[in-house]
C-alpha positions as CSV (number, residue, x, y, z in Angstrom):
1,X,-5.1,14.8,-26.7
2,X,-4.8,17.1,-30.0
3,X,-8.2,18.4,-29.0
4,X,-9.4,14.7,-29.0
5,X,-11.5,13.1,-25.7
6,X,-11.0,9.6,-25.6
7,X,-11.2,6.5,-23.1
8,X,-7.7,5.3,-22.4
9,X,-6.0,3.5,-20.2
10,X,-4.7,5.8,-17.4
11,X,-1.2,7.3,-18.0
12,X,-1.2,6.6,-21.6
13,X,1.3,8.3,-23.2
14,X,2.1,8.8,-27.3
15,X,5.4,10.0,-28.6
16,X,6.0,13.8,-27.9
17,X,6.1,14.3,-31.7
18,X,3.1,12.6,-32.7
19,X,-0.4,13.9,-33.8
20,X,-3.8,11.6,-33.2
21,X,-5.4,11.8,-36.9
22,X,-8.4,9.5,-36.0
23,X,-10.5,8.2,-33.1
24,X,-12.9,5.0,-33.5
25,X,-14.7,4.2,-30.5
26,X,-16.7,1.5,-29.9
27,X,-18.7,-0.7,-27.0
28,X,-15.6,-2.7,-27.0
29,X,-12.4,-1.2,-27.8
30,X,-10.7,2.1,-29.3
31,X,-8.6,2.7,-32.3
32,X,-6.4,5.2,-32.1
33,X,-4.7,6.4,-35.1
34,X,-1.2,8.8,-34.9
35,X,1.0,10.7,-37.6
36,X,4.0,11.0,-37.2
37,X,7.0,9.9,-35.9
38,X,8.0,6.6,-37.7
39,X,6.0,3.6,-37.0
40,X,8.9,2.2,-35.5
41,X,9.1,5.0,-33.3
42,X,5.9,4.3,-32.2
43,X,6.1,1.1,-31.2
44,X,9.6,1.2,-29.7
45,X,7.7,4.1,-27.3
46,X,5.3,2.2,-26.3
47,X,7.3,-1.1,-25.9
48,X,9.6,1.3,-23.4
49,X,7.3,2.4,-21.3
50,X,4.1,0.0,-21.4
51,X,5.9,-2.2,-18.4
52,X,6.2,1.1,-16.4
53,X,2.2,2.0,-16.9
54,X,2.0,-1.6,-15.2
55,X,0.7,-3.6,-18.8
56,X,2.6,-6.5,-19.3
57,X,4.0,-7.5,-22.4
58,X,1.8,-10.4,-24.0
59,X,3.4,-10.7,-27.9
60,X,6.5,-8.5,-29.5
61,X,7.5,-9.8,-32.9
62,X,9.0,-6.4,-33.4
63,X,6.3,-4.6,-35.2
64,X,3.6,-5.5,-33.0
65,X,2.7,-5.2,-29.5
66,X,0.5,-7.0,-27.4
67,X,0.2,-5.8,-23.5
68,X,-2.5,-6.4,-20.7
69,X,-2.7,-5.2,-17.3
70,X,-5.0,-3.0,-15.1
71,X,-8.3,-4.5,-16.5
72,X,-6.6,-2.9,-20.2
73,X,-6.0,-4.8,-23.4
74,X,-3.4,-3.0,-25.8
75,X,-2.4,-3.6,-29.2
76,X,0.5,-1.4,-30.7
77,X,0.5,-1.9,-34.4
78,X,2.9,0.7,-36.0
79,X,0.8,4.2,-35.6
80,X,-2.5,1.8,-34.8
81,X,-3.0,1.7,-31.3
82,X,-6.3,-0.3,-29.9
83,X,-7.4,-0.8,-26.3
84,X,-10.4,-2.2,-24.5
85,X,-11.1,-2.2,-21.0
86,X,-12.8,-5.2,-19.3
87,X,-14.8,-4.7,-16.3
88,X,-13.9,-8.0,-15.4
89,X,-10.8,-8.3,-15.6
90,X,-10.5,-5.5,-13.5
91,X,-11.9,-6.5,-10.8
92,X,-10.3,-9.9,-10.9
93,X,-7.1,-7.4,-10.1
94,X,-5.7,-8.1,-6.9
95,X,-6.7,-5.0,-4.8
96,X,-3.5,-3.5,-4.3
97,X,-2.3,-4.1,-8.2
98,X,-5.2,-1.9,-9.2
99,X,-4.7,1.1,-10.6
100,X,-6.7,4.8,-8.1
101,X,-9.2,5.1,-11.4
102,X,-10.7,1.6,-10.8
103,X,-11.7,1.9,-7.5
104,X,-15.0,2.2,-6.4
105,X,-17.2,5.0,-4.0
106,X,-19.3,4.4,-1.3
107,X,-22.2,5.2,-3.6
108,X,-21.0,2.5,-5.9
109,X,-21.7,0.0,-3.0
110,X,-24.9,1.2,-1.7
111,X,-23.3,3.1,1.3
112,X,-24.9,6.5,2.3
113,X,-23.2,7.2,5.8
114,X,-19.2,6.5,5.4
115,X,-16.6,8.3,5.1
116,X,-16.6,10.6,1.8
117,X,-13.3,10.2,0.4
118,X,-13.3,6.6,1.5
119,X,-12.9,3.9,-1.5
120,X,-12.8,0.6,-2.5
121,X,-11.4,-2.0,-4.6
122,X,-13.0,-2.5,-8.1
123,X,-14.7,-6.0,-7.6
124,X,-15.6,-5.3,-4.2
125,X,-19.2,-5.7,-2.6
126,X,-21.0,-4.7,0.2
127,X,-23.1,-7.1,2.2
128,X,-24.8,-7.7,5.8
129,X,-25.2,-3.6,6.0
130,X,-26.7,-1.5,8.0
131,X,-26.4,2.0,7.5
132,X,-28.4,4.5,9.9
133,X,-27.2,8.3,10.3
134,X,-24.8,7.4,12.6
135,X,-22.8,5.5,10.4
136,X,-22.7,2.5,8.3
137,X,-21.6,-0.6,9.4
138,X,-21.0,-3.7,6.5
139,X,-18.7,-6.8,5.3
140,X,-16.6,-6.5,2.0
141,X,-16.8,-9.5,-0.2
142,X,-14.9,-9.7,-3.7
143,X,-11.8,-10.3,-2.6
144,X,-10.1,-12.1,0.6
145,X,-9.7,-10.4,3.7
146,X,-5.9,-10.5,3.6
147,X,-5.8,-9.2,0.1
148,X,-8.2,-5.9,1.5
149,X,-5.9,-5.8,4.5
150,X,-3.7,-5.2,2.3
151,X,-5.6,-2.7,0.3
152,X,-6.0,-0.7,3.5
153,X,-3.1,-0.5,4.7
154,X,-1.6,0.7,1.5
155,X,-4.0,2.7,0.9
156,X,-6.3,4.4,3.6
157,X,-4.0,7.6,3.6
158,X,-4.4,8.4,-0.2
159,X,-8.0,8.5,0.7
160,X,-7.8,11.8,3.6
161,X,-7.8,9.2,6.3
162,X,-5.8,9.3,9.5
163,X,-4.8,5.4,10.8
164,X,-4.6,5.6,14.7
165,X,-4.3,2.2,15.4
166,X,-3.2,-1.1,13.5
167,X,-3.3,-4.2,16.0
168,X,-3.5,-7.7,16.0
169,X,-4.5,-10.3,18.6
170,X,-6.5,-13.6,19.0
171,X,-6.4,-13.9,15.5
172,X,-8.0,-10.5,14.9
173,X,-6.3,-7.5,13.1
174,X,-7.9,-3.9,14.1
175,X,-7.0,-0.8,11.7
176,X,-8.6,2.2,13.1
177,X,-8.9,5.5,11.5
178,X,-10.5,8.7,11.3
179,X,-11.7,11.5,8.8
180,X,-12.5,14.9,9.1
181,X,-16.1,15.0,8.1
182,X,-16.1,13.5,12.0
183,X,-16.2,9.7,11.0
184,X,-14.4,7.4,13.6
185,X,-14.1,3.8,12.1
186,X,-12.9,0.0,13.1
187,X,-11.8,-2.3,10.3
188,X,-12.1,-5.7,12.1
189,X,-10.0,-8.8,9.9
190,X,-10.0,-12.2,10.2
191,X,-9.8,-15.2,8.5
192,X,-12.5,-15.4,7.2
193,X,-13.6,-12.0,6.7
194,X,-13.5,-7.8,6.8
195,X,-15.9,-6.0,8.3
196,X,-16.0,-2.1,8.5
197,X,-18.1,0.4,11.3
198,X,-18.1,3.8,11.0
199,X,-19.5,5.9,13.5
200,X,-20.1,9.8,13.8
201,X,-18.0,11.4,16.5
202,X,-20.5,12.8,18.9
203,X,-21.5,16.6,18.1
204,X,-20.2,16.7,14.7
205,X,-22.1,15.5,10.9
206,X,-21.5,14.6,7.8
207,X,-22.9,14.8,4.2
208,X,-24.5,11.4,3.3
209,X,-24.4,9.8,0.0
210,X,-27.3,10.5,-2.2
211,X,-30.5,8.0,-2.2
């Protein structure tokens, strides 16, 4: 923004007419500093459209704003605008409230043979894996099983993933899928917990992860 690169939270939008005069990053937070329009302008902007971005209004006395969501902490004070991100607060997101930016890879969990567009919820481990050439197989932990269900279904066609099946039965629920770098998987769901198994389609192969 006005030849400025800066970490913000995604969507983040400033007034059409403004100008950013000053960037002050730190480990923590940044500080963002705008010309132009009126403060007031500023802050009725941002108060407008904050909710949209999914940050929840935490203070408005009129000239300032306070707003959290999406791991994101955001304070609007006239043309000063500071946010942090939190690592942990994003992952104590429920999966399907998080925003595409936060989720993870299968490099970020260890994983060398699964799907390559496949992703996961920030928060989310892997555990009990096994991962040979023809395809990993592993339990997500982080979050309940319904809530990465939920995650799943929302969300396994963003990722280039075709869902074939979606049962339930004896207290089981089977999504199956496939993608086109040959990958045929089984996410298995029950009480108590998700477990994933991909496997490569016979005469095809895929690019692994790196080490």
């Amino acid at each position: 923004m006005d030849h400025r690169t800066f970490l913000a939270p995604p969507g983040l939008t400033f007034p059409p007419d403004s100008r950013v005069t000053a960037v002050f990053p730190s480990d923590f937070a940044t500080t963002v500093h705008l010309d132009a329009p009126e403060d007031a302008a500023i802050v009725a902007y941002l108060r407008e459209r904050l909710p949209g971005w999914g940050d929840a209004m935490t203070n408005d006395n009129g000239t300032v704003l306070t707003a959290a969501g999406r791991g994101w902490a955001i304070t609007v004070n006239g043309a000063m605008v500071i946010f942090g991100y939190s690592e942990e607060a994003a992952a104590a997101l429920a999966p399907t409230d998080q925003d595409p930016s936060m989720w993870l890879t299968r490099a970020d969990l260890g994983l060398r043979h699964a799907p390559l567009f496949m992703r996961y919820p920030a928060g989310t481990t892997a555990t009990d894996v096994t991962d040979p050439e023809s395809g990993a197989s592993y339990r997500l932990a982080g979050h309940s099983p319904e809530e990465l269900l939920a995650f799943s279904r929302a969300h396994l066609t963003d990722m280039r993933l075709s869902v074939t099946a979606d049962d339930t039965a004896a207290a089981a629920t089977t999504l199956r899928f496939t993608e086109e770098d040959g990958y045929i998987s089984t996410i298995t769901v029950t009480a108590t917990e998700l477990r994933i198994v991909h496997r490569l389609a016979s005469g095809t192969s895929a690019t692994p992860s790196p080490s």
